[in-house]
mmCIF file of C-alpha atoms and ligand atoms in Angstrom:
data_model
loop_
_atom_site.group_PDB
_atom_site.id
_atom_site.type_symbol
_atom_site.label_atom_id
_atom_site.label_comp_id
_atom_site.label_asym_id
_atom_site.label_seq_id
_atom_site.Cartn_x
_atom_site.Cartn_y
_atom_site.Cartn_z
ATOM 1 C CA MET E 1 55.472 -73.034 12.383
ATOM 2 C CA LYS E 2 52.064 -71.625 11.300
ATOM 3 C CA ASN E 3 51.151 -71.980 7.692
ATOM 4 C CA LEU E 4 49.844 -69.110 5.480
ATOM 5 C CA ARG E 5 46.177 -69.702 6.107
ATOM 6 C CA GLN E 6 46.676 -69.807 9.832
ATOM 7 C CA THR E 7 48.538 -66.476 9.874
ATOM 8 C CA ILE E 8 45.802 -64.849 7.650
ATOM 9 C CA ASP E 9 43.275 -66.262 10.174
ATOM 10 C CA ASP E 10 45.222 -64.606 12.977
ATOM 11 C CA SER E 11 45.391 -61.244 11.444
ATOM 12 C CA VAL E 12 41.625 -61.395 10.470
ATOM 13 C CA ALA E 13 40.732 -62.425 14.077
ATOM 14 C CA PHE E 14 42.580 -59.426 15.458
ATOM 15 C CA ILE E 15 41.075 -57.009 12.937
ATOM 16 C CA ARG E 16 37.657 -58.517 13.662
ATOM 17 C CA THR E 17 37.991 -57.281 17.283
ATOM 18 C CA LYS E 18 38.108 -53.746 15.860
ATOM 19 C CA THR E 19 35.525 -53.808 13.070
ATOM 20 C CA LYS E 20 32.881 -56.071 11.665
ATOM 21 C CA GLU E 21 32.895 -54.218 8.372
ATOM 22 C CA THR E 22 33.222 -56.377 5.127
ATOM 23 C CA PRO E 23 34.945 -53.946 2.578
ATOM 24 C CA LYS E 24 34.392 -54.971 -1.042
ATOM 25 C CA ILE E 25 37.206 -52.857 -2.336
ATOM 26 C CA GLY E 26 40.880 -52.818 -1.239
ATOM 27 C CA ILE E 27 43.149 -49.836 -2.078
ATOM 28 C CA ILE E 28 46.890 -49.761 -1.931
ATOM 29 C CA LEU E 29 48.162 -46.129 -1.619
ATOM 30 C CA GLY E 30 51.596 -45.896 -3.441
ATOM 31 C CA THR E 31 54.655 -43.618 -2.826
ATOM 32 C CA GLY E 32 53.687 -40.042 -2.205
ATOM 33 C CA LEU E 33 50.082 -40.692 -2.752
ATOM 34 C CA GLY E 34 49.011 -39.934 0.851
ATOM 35 C CA ALA E 35 46.513 -37.465 -0.746
ATOM 36 C CA LEU E 36 44.593 -40.504 -2.020
ATOM 37 C CA SER E 37 43.926 -41.424 1.572
ATOM 38 C CA LYS E 38 41.864 -38.212 2.063
ATOM 39 C CA THR E 39 39.360 -39.580 -0.431
ATOM 40 C CA VAL E 40 38.571 -42.286 2.155
ATOM 41 C CA THR E 41 36.226 -41.211 4.935
ATOM 42 C CA ARG E 42 38.007 -42.935 7.757
ATOM 43 C CA GLU E 43 36.104 -44.715 10.259
ATOM 44 C CA LEU E 44 39.049 -46.836 11.776
ATOM 45 C CA GLU E 45 42.934 -46.891 11.474
ATOM 46 C CA ILE E 46 45.021 -49.857 12.539
ATOM 47 C CA PRO E 47 48.797 -49.410 12.582
ATOM 48 C CA TYR E 48 50.431 -52.282 10.893
ATOM 49 C CA GLU E 49 52.652 -53.006 13.973
ATOM 50 C CA LEU E 50 49.479 -53.951 15.875
ATOM 51 C CA ILE E 51 48.252 -56.603 13.358
ATOM 52 C CA PRO E 52 49.641 -60.107 13.894
ATOM 53 C CA HIS E 53 52.077 -61.302 11.161
ATOM 54 C CA PHE E 54 51.975 -57.840 9.266
ATOM 55 C CA PRO E 55 55.357 -56.650 8.366
ATOM 56 C CA VAL E 56 56.341 -53.151 9.469
ATOM 57 C CA SER E 57 56.978 -50.451 6.716
ATOM 58 C CA THR E 58 60.455 -48.936 6.888
ATOM 59 C CA VAL E 59 60.417 -46.256 3.994
ATOM 60 C CA GLU E 60 59.677 -42.766 5.394
ATOM 61 C CA SER E 61 57.049 -41.860 2.764
ATOM 62 C CA HIS E 62 54.903 -44.828 3.807
ATOM 63 C CA ALA E 63 52.854 -44.310 6.906
ATOM 64 C CA GLY E 64 52.075 -47.924 7.658
ATOM 65 C CA ARG E 65 48.377 -48.401 8.749
ATOM 66 C CA LEU E 66 45.343 -50.101 7.540
ATOM 67 C CA LEU E 67 42.335 -47.658 7.005
ATOM 68 C CA PHE E 68 38.774 -48.665 7.147
ATOM 69 C CA GLY E 69 35.979 -46.427 5.748
ATOM 70 C CA THR E 70 34.029 -45.321 2.724
ATOM 71 C CA VAL E 71 34.484 -43.909 -0.679
ATOM 72 C CA GLY E 72 31.004 -42.499 -1.379
ATOM 73 C CA VAL E 73 28.799 -45.437 -0.259
ATOM 74 C CA LYS E 74 31.366 -48.095 -0.968
ATOM 75 C CA LYS E 75 33.078 -49.691 1.960
ATOM 76 C CA VAL E 76 36.849 -49.846 1.447
ATOM 77 C CA VAL E 77 39.955 -50.927 3.179
ATOM 78 C CA ALA E 78 43.085 -49.080 2.285
ATOM 79 C CA MET E 79 46.878 -49.802 2.920
ATOM 80 C CA GLU E 80 48.469 -46.514 3.821
ATOM 81 C CA GLY E 81 52.024 -47.625 3.011
ATOM 82 C CA ARG E 82 53.022 -50.826 1.340
ATOM 83 C CA PHE E 83 55.865 -53.287 1.598
ATOM 84 C CA HIS E 84 58.626 -53.617 -1.036
ATOM 85 C CA HIS E 85 61.103 -56.524 -1.610
ATOM 86 C CA TYR E 86 64.034 -54.104 -1.497
ATOM 87 C CA GLU E 87 63.235 -53.440 2.144
ATOM 88 C CA GLY E 88 64.321 -56.955 2.840
ATOM 89 C CA TYR E 89 60.809 -58.466 2.995
ATOM 90 C CA SER E 90 60.172 -61.795 1.200
ATOM 91 C CA PHE E 91 57.530 -61.544 -1.665
ATOM 92 C CA LYS E 92 55.177 -63.563 0.737
ATOM 93 C CA GLN E 93 55.480 -60.811 3.398
ATOM 94 C CA VAL E 94 55.039 -58.133 0.718
ATOM 95 C CA THR E 95 51.712 -59.632 -0.331
ATOM 96 C CA PHE E 96 50.371 -60.826 2.991
ATOM 97 C CA PRO E 97 48.181 -57.776 3.397
ATOM 98 C CA ILE E 98 46.472 -58.743 0.079
ATOM 99 C CA ARG E 99 45.658 -62.065 1.564
ATOM 100 C CA VAL E 100 44.138 -60.511 4.579
ATOM 101 C CA MET E 101 42.098 -57.993 2.655
ATOM 102 C CA LYS E 102 40.626 -60.825 0.703
ATOM 103 C CA ALA E 103 39.820 -62.664 3.800
ATOM 104 C CA LEU E 104 38.038 -59.481 5.002
ATOM 105 C CA GLY E 105 35.737 -59.509 1.986
ATOM 106 C CA ILE E 106 37.401 -57.537 -0.826
ATOM 107 C CA GLU E 107 36.408 -58.414 -4.535
ATOM 108 C CA ILE E 108 38.425 -55.620 -6.222
ATOM 109 C CA LEU E 109 42.010 -54.406 -5.554
ATOM 110 C CA VAL E 110 42.920 -50.793 -6.555
ATOM 111 C CA VAL E 111 46.735 -50.503 -6.930
ATOM 112 C CA SER E 112 48.564 -47.267 -7.287
ATOM 113 C CA ASN E 113 52.216 -46.482 -7.507
ATOM 114 C CA ALA E 114 54.855 -44.032 -8.698
ATOM 115 C CA ALA E 115 56.806 -45.077 -11.723
ATOM 116 C CA GLY E 116 59.383 -43.966 -14.224
ATOM 117 C CA ALA E 117 58.216 -43.490 -17.866
ATOM 118 C CA LEU E 118 59.820 -45.616 -20.605
ATOM 119 C CA ASN E 119 57.325 -44.368 -23.232
ATOM 120 C CA PRO E 120 58.599 -41.178 -24.712
ATOM 121 C CA GLN E 121 55.000 -39.945 -25.244
ATOM 122 C CA PHE E 122 54.397 -39.766 -21.407
ATOM 123 C CA SER E 123 55.262 -36.743 -19.427
ATOM 124 C CA LYS E 124 56.192 -36.260 -15.748
ATOM 125 C CA GLY E 125 52.953 -36.016 -13.715
ATOM 126 C CA ASP E 126 50.921 -38.149 -16.229
ATOM 127 C CA ILE E 127 48.461 -40.625 -14.741
ATOM 128 C CA VAL E 128 48.637 -43.998 -16.518
ATOM 129 C CA LEU E 129 46.180 -46.829 -16.419
ATOM 130 C CA ILE E 130 48.157 -50.105 -16.129
ATOM 131 C CA THR E 131 46.998 -52.380 -18.922
ATOM 132 C CA ASP E 132 49.460 -55.181 -18.218
ATOM 133 C CA HIS E 133 52.782 -55.960 -16.402
ATOM 134 C CA ILE E 134 56.056 -57.636 -16.763
ATOM 135 C CA ASN E 135 57.550 -59.290 -13.713
ATOM 136 C CA LEU E 136 61.207 -58.604 -13.426
ATOM 137 C CA GLN E 137 61.409 -58.585 -9.713
ATOM 138 C CA GLY E 138 63.463 -61.694 -9.554
ATOM 139 C CA GLY E 139 60.939 -63.746 -7.657
ATOM 140 C CA ASN E 140 57.321 -64.628 -7.194
ATOM 141 C CA PRO E 141 55.134 -64.636 -4.038
ATOM 142 C CA LEU E 142 53.507 -67.920 -5.243
ATOM 143 C CA ILE E 143 56.678 -69.970 -5.099
ATOM 144 C CA GLY E 144 56.465 -72.868 -2.600
ATOM 145 C CA LYS E 145 53.770 -75.220 -1.618
ATOM 146 C CA ASN E 146 50.356 -74.083 -2.983
ATOM 147 C CA ASP E 147 47.344 -73.893 -0.867
ATOM 148 C CA ASP E 148 44.630 -74.869 -3.061
ATOM 149 C CA GLU E 149 41.996 -73.153 -0.950
ATOM 150 C CA LEU E 150 43.734 -69.778 -1.493
ATOM 151 C CA GLY E 151 44.081 -70.252 -5.153
ATOM 152 C CA PRO E 152 45.266 -72.543 -8.065
ATOM 153 C CA ARG E 153 48.805 -73.790 -8.421
ATOM 154 C CA PHE E 154 49.095 -72.319 -11.934
ATOM 155 C CA PRO E 155 46.998 -69.111 -11.926
ATOM 156 C CA ASP E 156 45.978 -67.703 -15.308
ATOM 157 C CA MET E 157 47.074 -64.182 -15.952
ATOM 158 C CA TYR E 158 44.435 -63.580 -18.711
ATOM 159 C CA ASP E 159 42.811 -60.131 -18.237
ATOM 160 C CA CYS E 160 45.117 -59.607 -15.247
ATOM 161 C CA TYR E 161 44.106 -55.956 -15.235
ATOM 162 C CA ASP E 162 40.413 -56.321 -15.448
ATOM 163 C CA LYS E 163 38.995 -55.153 -18.777
ATOM 164 C CA GLU E 164 35.709 -54.063 -17.360
ATOM 165 C CA LEU E 165 37.413 -51.976 -14.573
ATOM 166 C CA ARG E 166 39.793 -50.484 -17.121
ATOM 167 C CA GLU E 167 36.870 -49.424 -19.261
ATOM 168 C CA LEU E 168 35.256 -47.834 -16.133
ATOM 169 C CA ALA E 169 38.417 -45.932 -15.442
ATOM 170 C CA ILE E 170 38.756 -44.730 -19.128
ATOM 171 C CA GLN E 171 35.052 -43.622 -19.114
ATOM 172 C CA THR E 172 35.467 -41.762 -15.713
ATOM 173 C CA ALA E 173 38.608 -40.014 -16.927
ATOM 174 C CA LEU E 174 36.779 -38.860 -19.962
ATOM 175 C CA ASP E 175 33.877 -37.577 -18.094
ATOM 176 C CA GLU E 176 36.005 -35.859 -15.564
ATOM 177 C CA LYS E 177 38.288 -34.440 -18.283
ATOM 178 C CA ILE E 178 41.375 -36.203 -16.686
ATOM 179 C CA ASN E 179 44.033 -36.988 -19.226
ATOM 180 C CA LEU E 180 44.595 -40.767 -18.833
ATOM 181 C CA GLN E 181 47.529 -42.722 -20.566
ATOM 182 C CA ARG E 182 47.652 -46.405 -20.845
ATOM 183 C CA GLY E 183 50.679 -48.626 -20.491
ATOM 184 C CA VAL E 184 52.574 -51.735 -19.456
ATOM 185 C CA TYR E 185 54.274 -51.616 -16.077
ATOM 186 C CA ILE E 186 57.505 -53.380 -15.547
ATOM 187 C CA GLY E 187 58.278 -54.362 -11.890
ATOM 188 C CA VAL E 188 61.890 -54.421 -10.935
ATOM 189 C CA ALA E 189 63.529 -55.229 -7.646
ATOM 190 C CA GLY E 190 65.221 -51.826 -7.004
ATOM 191 C CA PRO E 191 66.282 -50.060 -4.864
ATOM 192 C CA ASN E 192 68.567 -48.365 -7.392
ATOM 193 C CA LEU E 193 67.033 -46.565 -10.305
ATOM 194 C CA GLU E 194 67.959 -47.884 -13.706
ATOM 195 C CA THR E 195 71.076 -47.309 -15.786
ATOM 196 C CA ALA E 196 70.388 -45.723 -19.257
ATOM 197 C CA ALA E 197 71.048 -49.179 -20.815
ATOM 198 C CA GLU E 198 68.560 -50.752 -18.457
ATOM 199 C CA TYR E 199 65.878 -48.196 -19.350
ATOM 200 C CA ARG E 200 66.524 -48.872 -23.073
ATOM 201 C CA PHE E 201 66.182 -52.638 -22.446
ATOM 202 C CA LEU E 202 63.001 -52.277 -20.504
ATOM 203 C CA ARG E 203 61.463 -50.033 -23.338
ATOM 204 C CA THR E 204 62.707 -52.696 -25.915
ATOM 205 C CA ILE E 205 60.999 -55.488 -24.161
ATOM 206 C CA GLY E 206 57.567 -53.727 -24.018
ATOM 207 C CA GLY E 207 57.427 -51.599 -21.052
ATOM 208 C CA ASP E 208 55.816 -48.091 -20.735
ATOM 209 C CA LEU E 209 56.524 -47.732 -17.080
ATOM 210 C CA VAL E 210 58.987 -49.072 -14.590
ATOM 211 C CA GLY E 211 58.696 -49.263 -10.806
ATOM 212 C CA MET E 212 59.627 -51.341 -7.705
ATOM 213 C CA SER E 213 56.294 -52.534 -6.478
ATOM 214 C CA SER E 214 52.792 -53.663 -7.446
ATOM 215 C CA VAL E 215 53.582 -56.834 -9.454
ATOM 216 C CA PRO E 216 53.819 -59.176 -6.458
ATOM 217 C CA GLU E 217 50.467 -57.794 -4.997
ATOM 218 C CA VAL E 218 48.726 -58.043 -8.298
ATOM 219 C CA ILE E 219 49.875 -61.715 -8.816
ATOM 220 C CA VAL E 220 48.562 -62.636 -5.363
ATOM 221 C CA ALA E 221 45.336 -60.806 -6.144
ATOM 222 C CA ARG E 222 44.884 -62.830 -9.269
ATOM 223 C CA HIS E 223 45.842 -66.021 -7.570
ATOM 224 C CA GLN E 224 43.032 -65.594 -5.013
ATOM 225 C CA GLY E 225 40.541 -64.408 -7.589
ATOM 226 C CA THR E 226 40.464 -60.679 -6.761
ATOM 227 C CA ARG E 227 39.865 -58.362 -9.689
ATOM 228 C CA VAL E 228 42.594 -55.785 -10.189
ATOM 229 C CA ILE E 229 42.761 -52.144 -11.504
ATOM 230 C CA GLY E 230 46.023 -50.310 -11.379
ATOM 231 C CA PHE E 231 47.312 -46.724 -11.791
ATOM 232 C CA SER E 232 50.804 -45.193 -11.974
ATOM 233 C CA VAL E 233 51.919 -41.691 -11.611
ATOM 234 C CA VAL E 234 54.762 -40.728 -13.847
ATOM 235 C CA THR E 235 57.422 -39.356 -11.563
ATOM 236 C CA ASP E 236 60.491 -39.281 -13.850
ATOM 237 C CA MET E 237 61.427 -39.944 -17.451
ATOM 238 C CA GLY E 238 63.414 -43.135 -17.976
ATOM 239 C CA LEU E 239 64.502 -42.280 -21.502
ATOM 240 C CA ALA E 240 67.865 -43.732 -22.266
ATOM 241 C CA ASP E 241 68.904 -40.970 -24.618
ATOM 242 C CA ALA E 242 67.637 -37.987 -22.611
ATOM 243 C CA LEU E 243 68.319 -39.146 -19.018
ATOM 244 C CA GLU E 244 68.524 -36.671 -16.315
ATOM 245 C CA PRO E 245 69.672 -37.012 -12.679
ATOM 246 C CA CYS E 246 66.910 -38.269 -10.399
ATOM 247 C CA SER E 247 66.485 -38.995 -6.771
ATOM 248 C CA HIS E 248 63.873 -40.600 -4.382
ATOM 249 C CA GLU E 249 62.994 -37.102 -3.119
ATOM 250 C CA LYS E 250 62.227 -35.913 -6.664
ATOM 251 C CA ILE E 251 60.058 -39.027 -7.239
ATOM 252 C CA VAL E 252 58.071 -38.452 -3.981
ATOM 253 C CA ALA E 253 57.524 -34.783 -4.793
ATOM 254 C CA ALA E 254 56.319 -35.536 -8.329
ATOM 255 C CA ALA E 255 53.934 -38.276 -7.014
ATOM 256 C CA GLU E 256 52.512 -35.802 -4.356
ATOM 257 C CA LYS E 257 52.065 -33.161 -6.960
ATOM 258 C CA ALA E 258 49.972 -35.507 -9.107
ATOM 259 C CA GLY E 259 48.291 -37.157 -6.076
ATOM 260 C CA PRO E 260 45.128 -35.036 -6.052
ATOM 261 C CA ILE E 261 44.311 -35.732 -9.688
ATOM 262 C CA LEU E 262 44.825 -39.389 -9.247
ATOM 263 C CA SER E 263 42.810 -39.335 -6.010
ATOM 264 C CA LYS E 264 39.862 -37.769 -7.826
ATOM 265 C CA LEU E 265 40.112 -40.424 -10.707
ATOM 266 C CA ILE E 266 40.276 -43.169 -8.237
ATOM 267 C CA GLU E 267 37.379 -41.827 -6.195
ATOM 268 C CA LYS E 268 35.125 -41.202 -9.132
ATOM 269 C CA THR E 269 36.000 -44.707 -10.488
ATOM 270 C CA ILE E 270 35.323 -46.446 -7.229
ATOM 271 C CA LYS E 271 31.906 -44.675 -7.005
ATOM 272 C CA ARG E 272 30.923 -46.396 -10.396
ATOM 273 C CA MET E 273 32.103 -49.858 -9.485
ATOM 274 C CA LYS E 274 29.410 -52.522 -9.151
ATOM 275 C CA VAL E 275 30.334 -54.151 -5.954
HETATM 276 N N1 LIG J 1 62.700 -46.686 -11.875
HETATM 277 C C1 LIG J 1 62.300 -47.574 -10.976
HETATM 278 N N2 LIG J 1 61.327 -47.318 -10.181
HETATM 279 C C2 LIG J 1 60.862 -46.097 -10.197
HETATM 280 C C3 LIG J 1 61.198 -45.137 -10.993
HETATM 281 C C4 LIG J 1 62.254 -45.464 -11.864
HETATM 282 O O1 LIG J 1 62.559 -44.623 -12.775
HETATM 283 N N3 LIG J 1 60.448 -44.066 -10.692
HETATM 284 C C5 LIG J 1 59.655 -44.259 -9.757
HETATM 285 N N4 LIG J 1 59.860 -45.642 -9.303
#
């Protein structure tokens, strides 16, 4: 069986038959945030199913292709559709594209997602800059034999969400008059939403947001030395004492509604990045 590095090499070799670009920035487009992909001037799209060793996305709101193009003058590669552990993929599969994007040249990963708010000061539709995370997904993509050429056995999570990039986003939001909250994201496995007691627990342990993605990808990004910036769109209020019925459809609709603002913020922030 091939090891991780060989599978990365296979994927990159295939992608290299389509493009010679070396994007410096990778973007993960979260649930309902298809609008974000419009900020990317597309030069090439590769469906995931064509790329060796790429998992194939099963959630309807995720299109499943790798986009190459530019945001302003910055070369980017974007995942239109991501993989979740609840779909049945291992954490290594979920994070495989992050490995491939690094091998293609990225230095910065921009993560986006839809999340429930645990912080009562947030509102549905708010954009939140992720300042930190708590991994409650029940696993870790780095478990198993470590390849020291990909990253260290015990990666440090200091400054996991890069301080300089966070400051760039905050300044950009100020200049663009976009209201930007800040908060800690808790990654859970899903696929069910939380019980009231679970939302209360997640708030108590220090969360402002809860969602079913991002944490594994960010762990792998940090393992391989990729700088990270992350944004959530608040799609529902996870307030234990004021809980209302929710559904995946409502979450997608709320994410789509806020998508254009988040797209603008990400676009303007990327344009200011020094890569
Ligand atoms: N819980 C978990 N994941 C989510 C939520 C939520 O309330 N909203 C969007 N993703």
